[in-house]
mmCIF file of C-alpha atoms and ligand atoms in Angstrom:
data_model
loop_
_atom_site.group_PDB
_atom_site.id
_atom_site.type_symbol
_atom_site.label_atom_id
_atom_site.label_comp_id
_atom_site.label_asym_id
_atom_site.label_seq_id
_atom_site.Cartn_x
_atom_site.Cartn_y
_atom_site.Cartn_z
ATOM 1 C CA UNK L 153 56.377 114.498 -91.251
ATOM 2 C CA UNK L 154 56.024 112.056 -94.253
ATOM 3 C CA UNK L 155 57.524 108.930 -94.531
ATOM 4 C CA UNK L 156 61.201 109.096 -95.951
ATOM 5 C CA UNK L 157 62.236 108.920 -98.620
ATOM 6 C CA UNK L 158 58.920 110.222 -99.575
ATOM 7 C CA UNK L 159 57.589 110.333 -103.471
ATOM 8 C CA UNK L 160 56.144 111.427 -106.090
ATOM 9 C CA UNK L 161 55.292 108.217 -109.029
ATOM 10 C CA UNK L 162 53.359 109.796 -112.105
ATOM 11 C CA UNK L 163 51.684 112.311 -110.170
ATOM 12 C CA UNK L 164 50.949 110.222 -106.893
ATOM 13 C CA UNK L 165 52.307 111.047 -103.634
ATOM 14 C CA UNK L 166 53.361 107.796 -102.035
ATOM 15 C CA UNK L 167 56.271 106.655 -99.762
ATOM 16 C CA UNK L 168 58.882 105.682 -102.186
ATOM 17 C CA UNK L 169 58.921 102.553 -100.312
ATOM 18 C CA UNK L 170 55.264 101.928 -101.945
ATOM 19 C CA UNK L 171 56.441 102.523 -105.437
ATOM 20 C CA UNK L 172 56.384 99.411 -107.985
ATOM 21 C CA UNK L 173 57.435 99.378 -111.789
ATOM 22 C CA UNK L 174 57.202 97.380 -114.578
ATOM 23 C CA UNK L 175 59.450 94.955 -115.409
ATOM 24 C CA UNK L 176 59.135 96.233 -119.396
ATOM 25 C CA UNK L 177 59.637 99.850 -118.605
ATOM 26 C CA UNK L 178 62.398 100.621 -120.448
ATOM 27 C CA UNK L 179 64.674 102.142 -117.748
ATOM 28 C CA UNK L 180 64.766 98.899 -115.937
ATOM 29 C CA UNK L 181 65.381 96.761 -119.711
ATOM 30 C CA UNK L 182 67.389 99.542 -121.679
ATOM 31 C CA UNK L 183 69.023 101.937 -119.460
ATOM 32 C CA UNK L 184 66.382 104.228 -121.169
ATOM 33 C CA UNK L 185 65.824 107.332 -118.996
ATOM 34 C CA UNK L 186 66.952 110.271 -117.272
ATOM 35 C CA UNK L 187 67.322 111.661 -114.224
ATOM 36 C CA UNK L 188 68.680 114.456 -111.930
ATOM 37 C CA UNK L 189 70.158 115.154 -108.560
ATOM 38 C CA UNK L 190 69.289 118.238 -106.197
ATOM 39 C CA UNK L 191 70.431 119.669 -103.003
ATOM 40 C CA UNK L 192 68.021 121.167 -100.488
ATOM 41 C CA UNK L 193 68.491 123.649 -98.156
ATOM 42 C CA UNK L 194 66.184 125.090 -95.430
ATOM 43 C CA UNK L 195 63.683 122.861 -97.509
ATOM 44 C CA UNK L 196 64.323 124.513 -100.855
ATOM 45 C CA UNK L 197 66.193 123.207 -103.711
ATOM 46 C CA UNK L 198 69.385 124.974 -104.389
ATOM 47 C CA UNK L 199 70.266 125.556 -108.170
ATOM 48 C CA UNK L 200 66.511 124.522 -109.140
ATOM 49 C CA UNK L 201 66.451 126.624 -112.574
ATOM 50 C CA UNK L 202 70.467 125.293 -113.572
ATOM 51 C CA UNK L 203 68.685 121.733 -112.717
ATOM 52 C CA UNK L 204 66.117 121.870 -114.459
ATOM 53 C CA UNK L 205 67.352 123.505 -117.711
ATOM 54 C CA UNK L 206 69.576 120.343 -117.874
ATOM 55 C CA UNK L 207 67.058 118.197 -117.148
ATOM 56 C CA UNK L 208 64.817 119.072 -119.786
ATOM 57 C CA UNK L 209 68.117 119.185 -122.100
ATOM 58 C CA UNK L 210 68.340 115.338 -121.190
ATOM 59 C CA UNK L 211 65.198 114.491 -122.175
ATOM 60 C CA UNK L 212 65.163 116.249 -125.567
ATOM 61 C CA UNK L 213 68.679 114.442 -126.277
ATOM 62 C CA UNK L 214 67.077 110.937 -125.945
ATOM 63 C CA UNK L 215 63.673 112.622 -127.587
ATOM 64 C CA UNK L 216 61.534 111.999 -123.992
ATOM 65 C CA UNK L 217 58.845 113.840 -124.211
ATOM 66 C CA UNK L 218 58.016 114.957 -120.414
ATOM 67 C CA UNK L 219 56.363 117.906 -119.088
ATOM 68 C CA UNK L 220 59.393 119.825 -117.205
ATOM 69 C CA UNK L 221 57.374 122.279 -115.654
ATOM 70 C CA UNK L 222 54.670 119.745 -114.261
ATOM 71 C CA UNK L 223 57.276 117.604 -113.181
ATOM 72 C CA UNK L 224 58.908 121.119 -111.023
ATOM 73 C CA UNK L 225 55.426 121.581 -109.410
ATOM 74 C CA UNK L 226 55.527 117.847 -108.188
ATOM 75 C CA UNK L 227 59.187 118.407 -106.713
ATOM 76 C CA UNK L 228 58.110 121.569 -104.799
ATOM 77 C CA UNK L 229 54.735 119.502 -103.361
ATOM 78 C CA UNK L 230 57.011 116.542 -102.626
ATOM 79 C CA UNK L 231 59.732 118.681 -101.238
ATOM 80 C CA UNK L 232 56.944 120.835 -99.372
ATOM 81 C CA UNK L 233 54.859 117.714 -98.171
ATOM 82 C CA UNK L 234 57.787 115.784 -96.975
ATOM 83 C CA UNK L 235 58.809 118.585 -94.566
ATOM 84 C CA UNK L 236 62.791 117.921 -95.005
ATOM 85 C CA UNK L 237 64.994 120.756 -94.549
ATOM 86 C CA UNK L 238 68.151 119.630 -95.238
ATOM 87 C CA UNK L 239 67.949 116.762 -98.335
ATOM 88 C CA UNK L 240 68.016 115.770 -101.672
ATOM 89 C CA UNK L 241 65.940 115.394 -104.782
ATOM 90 C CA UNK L 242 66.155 112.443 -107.536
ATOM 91 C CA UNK L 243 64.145 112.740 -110.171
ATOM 92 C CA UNK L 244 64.226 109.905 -112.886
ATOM 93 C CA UNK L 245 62.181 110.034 -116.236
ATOM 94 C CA UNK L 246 62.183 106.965 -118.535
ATOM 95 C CA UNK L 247 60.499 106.555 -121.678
ATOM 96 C CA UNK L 248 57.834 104.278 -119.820
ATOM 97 C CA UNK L 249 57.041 100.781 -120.140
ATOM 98 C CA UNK L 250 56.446 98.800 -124.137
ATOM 99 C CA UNK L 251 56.818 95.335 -125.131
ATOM 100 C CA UNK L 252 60.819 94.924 -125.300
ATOM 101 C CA UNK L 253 62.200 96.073 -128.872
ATOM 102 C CA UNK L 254 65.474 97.841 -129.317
ATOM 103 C CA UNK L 255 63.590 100.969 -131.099
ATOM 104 C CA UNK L 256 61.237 103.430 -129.847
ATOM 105 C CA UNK L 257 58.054 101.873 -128.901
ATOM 106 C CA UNK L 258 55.057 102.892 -131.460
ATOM 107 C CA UNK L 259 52.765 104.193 -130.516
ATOM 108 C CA UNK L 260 54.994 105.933 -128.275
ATOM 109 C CA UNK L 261 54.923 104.631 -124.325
ATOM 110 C CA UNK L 262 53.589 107.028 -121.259
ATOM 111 C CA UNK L 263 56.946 108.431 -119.579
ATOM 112 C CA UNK L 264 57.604 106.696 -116.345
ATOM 113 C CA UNK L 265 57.919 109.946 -113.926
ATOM 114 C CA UNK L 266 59.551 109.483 -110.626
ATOM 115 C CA UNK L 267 60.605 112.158 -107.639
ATOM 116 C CA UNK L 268 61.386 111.397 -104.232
ATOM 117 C CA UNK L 269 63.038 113.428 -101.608
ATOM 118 C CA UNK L 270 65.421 112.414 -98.725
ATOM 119 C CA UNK L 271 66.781 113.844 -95.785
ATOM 120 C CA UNK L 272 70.453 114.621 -95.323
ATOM 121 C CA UNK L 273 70.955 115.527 -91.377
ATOM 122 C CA UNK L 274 75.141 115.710 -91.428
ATOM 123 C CA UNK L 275 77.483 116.551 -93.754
ATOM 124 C CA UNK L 276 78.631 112.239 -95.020
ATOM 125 C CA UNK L 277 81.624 114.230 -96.399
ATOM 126 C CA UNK L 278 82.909 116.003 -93.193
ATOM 127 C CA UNK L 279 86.266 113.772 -92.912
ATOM 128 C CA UNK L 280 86.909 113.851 -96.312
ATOM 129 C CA UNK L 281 86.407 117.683 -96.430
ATOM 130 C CA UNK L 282 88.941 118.491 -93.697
ATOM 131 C CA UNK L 283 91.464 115.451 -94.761
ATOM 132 C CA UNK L 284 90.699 114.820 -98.361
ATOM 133 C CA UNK L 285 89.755 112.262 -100.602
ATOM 134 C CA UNK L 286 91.593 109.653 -101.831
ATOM 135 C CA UNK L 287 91.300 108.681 -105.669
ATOM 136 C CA UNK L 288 92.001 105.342 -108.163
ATOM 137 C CA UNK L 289 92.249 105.816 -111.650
ATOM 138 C CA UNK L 290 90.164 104.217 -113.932
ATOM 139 C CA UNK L 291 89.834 103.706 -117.421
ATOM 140 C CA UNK L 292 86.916 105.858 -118.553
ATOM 141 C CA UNK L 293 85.014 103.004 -120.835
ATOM 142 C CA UNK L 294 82.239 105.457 -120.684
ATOM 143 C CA UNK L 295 79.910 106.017 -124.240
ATOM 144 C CA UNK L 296 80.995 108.854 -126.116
ATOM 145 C CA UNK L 297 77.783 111.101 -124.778
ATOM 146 C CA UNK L 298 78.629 111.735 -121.381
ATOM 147 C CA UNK L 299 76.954 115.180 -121.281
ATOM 148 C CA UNK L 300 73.616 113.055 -120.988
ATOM 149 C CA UNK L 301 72.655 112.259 -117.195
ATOM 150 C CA UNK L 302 71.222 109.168 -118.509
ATOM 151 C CA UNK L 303 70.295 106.471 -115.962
ATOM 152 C CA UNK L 304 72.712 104.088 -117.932
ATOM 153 C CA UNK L 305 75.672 104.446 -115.563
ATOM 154 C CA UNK L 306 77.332 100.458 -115.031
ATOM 155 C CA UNK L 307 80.499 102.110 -116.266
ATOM 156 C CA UNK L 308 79.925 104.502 -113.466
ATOM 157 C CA UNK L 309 79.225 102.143 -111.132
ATOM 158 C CA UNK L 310 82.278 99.727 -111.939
ATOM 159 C CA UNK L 311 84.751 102.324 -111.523
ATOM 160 C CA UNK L 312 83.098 103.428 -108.202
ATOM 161 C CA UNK L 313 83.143 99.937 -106.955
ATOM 162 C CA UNK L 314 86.967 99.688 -108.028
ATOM 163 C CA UNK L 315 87.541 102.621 -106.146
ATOM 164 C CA UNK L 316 85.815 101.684 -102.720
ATOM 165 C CA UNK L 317 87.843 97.969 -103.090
ATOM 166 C CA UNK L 318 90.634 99.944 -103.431
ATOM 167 C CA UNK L 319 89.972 102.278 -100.184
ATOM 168 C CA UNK L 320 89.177 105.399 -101.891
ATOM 169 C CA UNK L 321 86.635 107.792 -102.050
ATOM 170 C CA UNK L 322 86.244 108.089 -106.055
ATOM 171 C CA UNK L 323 87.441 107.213 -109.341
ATOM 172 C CA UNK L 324 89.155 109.398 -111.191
ATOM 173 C CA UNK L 325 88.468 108.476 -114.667
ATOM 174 C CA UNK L 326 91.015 108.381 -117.638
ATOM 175 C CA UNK L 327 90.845 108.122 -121.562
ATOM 176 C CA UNK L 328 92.723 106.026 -123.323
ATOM 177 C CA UNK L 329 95.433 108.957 -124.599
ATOM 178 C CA UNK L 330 96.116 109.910 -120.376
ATOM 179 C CA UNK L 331 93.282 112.822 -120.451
ATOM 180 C CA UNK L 332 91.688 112.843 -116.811
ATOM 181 C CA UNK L 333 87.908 113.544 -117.672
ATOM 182 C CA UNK L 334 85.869 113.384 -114.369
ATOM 183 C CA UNK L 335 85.098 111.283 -111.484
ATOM 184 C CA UNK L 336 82.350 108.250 -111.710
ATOM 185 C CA UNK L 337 79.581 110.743 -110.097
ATOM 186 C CA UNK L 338 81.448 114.036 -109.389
ATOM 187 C CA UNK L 339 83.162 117.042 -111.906
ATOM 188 C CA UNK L 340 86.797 116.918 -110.998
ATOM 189 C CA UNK L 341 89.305 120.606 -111.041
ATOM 190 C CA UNK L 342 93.489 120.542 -111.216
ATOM 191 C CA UNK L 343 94.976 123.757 -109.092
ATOM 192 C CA UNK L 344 98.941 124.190 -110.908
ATOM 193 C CA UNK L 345 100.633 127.738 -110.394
ATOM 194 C CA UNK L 346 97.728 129.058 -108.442
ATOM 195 C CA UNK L 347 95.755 128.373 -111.763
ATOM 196 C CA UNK L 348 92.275 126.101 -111.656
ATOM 197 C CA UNK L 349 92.226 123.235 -114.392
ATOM 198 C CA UNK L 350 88.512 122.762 -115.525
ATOM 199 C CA UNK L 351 87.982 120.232 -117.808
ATOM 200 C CA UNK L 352 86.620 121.491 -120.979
ATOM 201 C CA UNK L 353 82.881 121.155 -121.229
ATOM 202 C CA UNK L 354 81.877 118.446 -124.403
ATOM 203 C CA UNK L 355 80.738 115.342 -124.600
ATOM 204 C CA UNK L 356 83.548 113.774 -122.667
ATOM 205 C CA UNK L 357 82.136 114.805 -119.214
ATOM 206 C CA UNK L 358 78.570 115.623 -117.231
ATOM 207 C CA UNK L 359 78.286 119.552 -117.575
ATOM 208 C CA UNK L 360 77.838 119.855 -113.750
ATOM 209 C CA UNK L 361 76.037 122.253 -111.715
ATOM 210 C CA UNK L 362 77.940 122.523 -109.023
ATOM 211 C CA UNK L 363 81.500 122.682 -111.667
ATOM 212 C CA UNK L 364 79.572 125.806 -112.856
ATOM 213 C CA UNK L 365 78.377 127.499 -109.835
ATOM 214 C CA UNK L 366 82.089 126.513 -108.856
ATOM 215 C CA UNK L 367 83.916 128.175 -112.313
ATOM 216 C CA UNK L 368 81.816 131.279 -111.233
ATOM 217 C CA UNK L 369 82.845 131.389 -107.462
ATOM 218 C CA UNK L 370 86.444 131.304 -108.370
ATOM 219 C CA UNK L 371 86.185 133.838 -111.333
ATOM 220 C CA UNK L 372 84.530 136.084 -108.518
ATOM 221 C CA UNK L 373 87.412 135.713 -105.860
ATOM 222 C CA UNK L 374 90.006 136.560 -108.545
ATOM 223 C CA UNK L 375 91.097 133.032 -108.898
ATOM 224 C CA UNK L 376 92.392 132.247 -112.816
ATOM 225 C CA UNK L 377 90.406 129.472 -114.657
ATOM 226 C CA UNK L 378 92.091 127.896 -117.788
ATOM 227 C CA UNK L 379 89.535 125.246 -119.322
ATOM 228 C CA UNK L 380 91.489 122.251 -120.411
ATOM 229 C CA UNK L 381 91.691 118.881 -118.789
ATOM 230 C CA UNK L 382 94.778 117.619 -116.786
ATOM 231 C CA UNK L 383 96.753 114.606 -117.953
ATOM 232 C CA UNK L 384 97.924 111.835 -116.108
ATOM 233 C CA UNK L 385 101.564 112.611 -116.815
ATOM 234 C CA UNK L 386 101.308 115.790 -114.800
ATOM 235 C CA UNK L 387 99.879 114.300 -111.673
ATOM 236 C CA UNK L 388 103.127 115.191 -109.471
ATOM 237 C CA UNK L 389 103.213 118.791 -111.077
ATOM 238 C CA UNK L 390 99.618 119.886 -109.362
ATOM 239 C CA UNK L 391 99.603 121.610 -106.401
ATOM 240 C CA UNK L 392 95.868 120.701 -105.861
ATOM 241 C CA UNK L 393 92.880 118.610 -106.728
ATOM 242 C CA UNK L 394 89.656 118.776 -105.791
ATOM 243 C CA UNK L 395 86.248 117.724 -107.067
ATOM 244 C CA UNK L 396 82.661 118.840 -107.255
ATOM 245 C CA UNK L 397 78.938 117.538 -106.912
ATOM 246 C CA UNK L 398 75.501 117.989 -105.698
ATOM 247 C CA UNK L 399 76.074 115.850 -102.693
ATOM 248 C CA UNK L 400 79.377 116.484 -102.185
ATOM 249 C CA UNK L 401 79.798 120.078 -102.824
ATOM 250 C CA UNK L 402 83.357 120.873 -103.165
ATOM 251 C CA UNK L 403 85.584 118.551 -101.697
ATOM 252 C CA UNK L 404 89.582 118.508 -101.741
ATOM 253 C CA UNK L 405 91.876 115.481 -103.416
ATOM 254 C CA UNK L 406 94.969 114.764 -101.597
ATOM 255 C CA UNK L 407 96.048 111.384 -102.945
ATOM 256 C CA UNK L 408 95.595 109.781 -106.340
ATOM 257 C CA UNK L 409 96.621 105.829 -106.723
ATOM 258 C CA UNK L 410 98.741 106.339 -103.541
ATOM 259 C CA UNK L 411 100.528 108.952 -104.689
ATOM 260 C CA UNK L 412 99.850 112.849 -102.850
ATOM 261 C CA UNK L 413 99.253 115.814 -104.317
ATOM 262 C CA UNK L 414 101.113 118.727 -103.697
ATOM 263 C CA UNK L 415 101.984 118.393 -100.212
ATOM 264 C CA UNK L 416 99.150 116.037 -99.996
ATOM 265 C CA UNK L 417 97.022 118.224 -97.661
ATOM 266 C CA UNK L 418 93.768 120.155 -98.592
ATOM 267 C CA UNK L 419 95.544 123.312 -100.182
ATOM 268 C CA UNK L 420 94.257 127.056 -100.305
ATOM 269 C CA UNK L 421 93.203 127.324 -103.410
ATOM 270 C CA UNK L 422 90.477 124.222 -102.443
ATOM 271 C CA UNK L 423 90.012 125.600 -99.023
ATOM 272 C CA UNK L 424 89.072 129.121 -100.322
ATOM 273 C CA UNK L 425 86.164 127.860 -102.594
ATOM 274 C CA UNK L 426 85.023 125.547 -99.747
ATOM 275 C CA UNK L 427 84.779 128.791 -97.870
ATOM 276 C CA UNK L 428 83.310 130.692 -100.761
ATOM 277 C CA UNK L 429 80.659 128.013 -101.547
ATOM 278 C CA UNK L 430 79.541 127.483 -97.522
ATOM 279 C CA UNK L 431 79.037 131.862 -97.981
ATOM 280 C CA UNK L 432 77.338 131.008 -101.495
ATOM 281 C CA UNK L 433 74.675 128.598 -99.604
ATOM 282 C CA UNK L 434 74.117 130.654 -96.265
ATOM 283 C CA UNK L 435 73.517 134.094 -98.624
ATOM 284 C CA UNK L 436 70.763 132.396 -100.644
ATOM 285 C CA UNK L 437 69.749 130.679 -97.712
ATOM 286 C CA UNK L 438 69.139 134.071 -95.877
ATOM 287 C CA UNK L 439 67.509 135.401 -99.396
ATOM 288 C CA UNK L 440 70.992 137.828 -100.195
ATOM 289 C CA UNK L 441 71.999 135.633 -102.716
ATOM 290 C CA UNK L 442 70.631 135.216 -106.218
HETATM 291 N N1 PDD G 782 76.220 112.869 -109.919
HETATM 292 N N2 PDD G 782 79.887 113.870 -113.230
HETATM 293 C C1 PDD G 782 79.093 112.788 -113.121
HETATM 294 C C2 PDD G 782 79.384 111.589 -113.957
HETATM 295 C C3 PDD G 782 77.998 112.811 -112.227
HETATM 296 O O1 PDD G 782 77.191 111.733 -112.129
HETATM 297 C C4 PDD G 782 77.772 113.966 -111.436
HETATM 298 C C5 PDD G 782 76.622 114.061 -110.489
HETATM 299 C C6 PDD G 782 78.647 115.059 -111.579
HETATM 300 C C7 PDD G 782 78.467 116.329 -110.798
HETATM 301 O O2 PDD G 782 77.362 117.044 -111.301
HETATM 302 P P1 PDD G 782 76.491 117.999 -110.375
HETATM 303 O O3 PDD G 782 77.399 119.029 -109.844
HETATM 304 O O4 PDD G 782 75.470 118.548 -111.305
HETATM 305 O O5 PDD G 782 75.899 117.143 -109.282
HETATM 306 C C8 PDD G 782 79.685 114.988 -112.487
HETATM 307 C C9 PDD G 782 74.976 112.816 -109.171
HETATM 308 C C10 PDD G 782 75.000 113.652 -107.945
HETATM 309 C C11 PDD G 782 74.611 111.369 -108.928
HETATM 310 O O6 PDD G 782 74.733 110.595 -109.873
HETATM 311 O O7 PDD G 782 74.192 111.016 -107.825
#
């Protein structure tokens, strides 16, 4: 077994531990970069073609150029040599390292490529999938090009932070006119009248793999899907929350700001696409899924 977390840095294998970067690459100065998040399971990344496709639509956005498909066959090596089973993958790309100027550097810098794998052994969600989470609000001060999983995320991170001082699990973030747009790091679904609330896909939110993988599940099992985002005026009116991400998989809301939802306990609607994603993972797992 490699060392965990165990990497990948422009085409060297290397314990991420063992990885060094320049203080001018632009990531580290500007913010200027990529990156994306995978599950594994049984040692194979689960949604690996949804990832990448929006990988390589994050890099053409900020006009990185990066070889997608060399940068797949160093994830499967990684994953491969660091013999994980269950795990994750974060891969970052940043438009490399240049004397420190607002613009693009010119000639154009050597892409900073990084992958590294870790092992996840238990579910860290467990509690909060059998009680629920527990949300703040937070202004979403986010830029207006949230569909980009840039590596600029202090907004992000300030609204997390609130959240954890505040003894939740997430933020739930807000715009300025009440619209509830996503959490700082996971997709975020309303349940009213046995009806799912998706938020609207756009530049407002992170078009999230697991949200779509989700949006399909539900349309499957019958369940009604009406894209448009909840307000924070109808908080007491939803019979459920719940929220969605690569780490956390599906996860039920019971409380936002103190206040329950519904009855504030997990409710079905949440329970049944738990259930319906767990079936999702162990068909694909066993190869029946596709
Ligand atoms: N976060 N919204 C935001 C702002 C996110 O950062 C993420 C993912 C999601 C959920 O997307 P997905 O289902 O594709 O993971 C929604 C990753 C996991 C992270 O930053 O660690």
């Amino acid at each position: 077994m490699a060392q965990l977390p165990w990497a990948n840095w422009n085409g060297t294998a290397m314990p991420l531990a063992d990885v060094r970067v320049s203080v001018l690459d632009r990531g580290f100065l500007f913010g200027d970069g990529i990156y994306e998040v995978l599950r594994v399971y049984g040692g194979r990344p689960f949604l690996l073609s949804e990832h990448m496709a929006r990988l390589r639509r994050s890099l053409n956005e900020i006009q990185i150029q990066s070889d997608v498909d060399r940068l797949e066959a160093r994830m499967h090596a990684t994953l491969r040599d660091s013999g994980i089973d269950g795990g994750m993958v974060y891969m970052q790309i940043t438009r490399g390292e240049a004397p420190r100027t607002h613009r693009f550097p010119n000639p154009p810098a050597t892409p900073n490529e990084l992958i590294y794998v870790d092992a996840i052994a238990v579910d860290p969600y467990a509690a909060w999938r059998e009680n629920g989470a527990k949300l703040l609000t937070v202004p979403d001060v986010r830029w207006r090009r949230c569909d980009i999983k840039s590596v600029n995320l202090l907004a992000n991170c300030l609204a997390a932070q609130a959240a954890a001082e505040a003894g939740c699990q997430e933020a739930l973030l807000v715009t300025a006119d009440g619209t509830i747009t996503e959490g700082s790091h996971t997709s975020i679904f309303a349940v009213q009248g046995g009806r799912i609330l998706a938020t609207p896909l756009g530049p407002q939110i992170l078009p999230g793999i697991t949200r779509g993988l989700v949006v399909k599940l539900a349309a499957r099992a019958g369940i009604e899907i009406e894209e448009r985002s909840a307000k924070l005026a109808e908080l007491d009116s939803l019979d459920e929350m719940f929220l969605t991400g690569t780490t956390s998989e599906v996860l039920p809301v019971t409380q936002v700001d103190g206040r329950p939802i519904g009855n504030g306990r997990p409710g079905p609607v949440t329970a049944k696409l738990v259930a319906t994603y767990g079936e999702y993972v162990r068909d694909w797992l066993a190869g029946r899924g596709e």
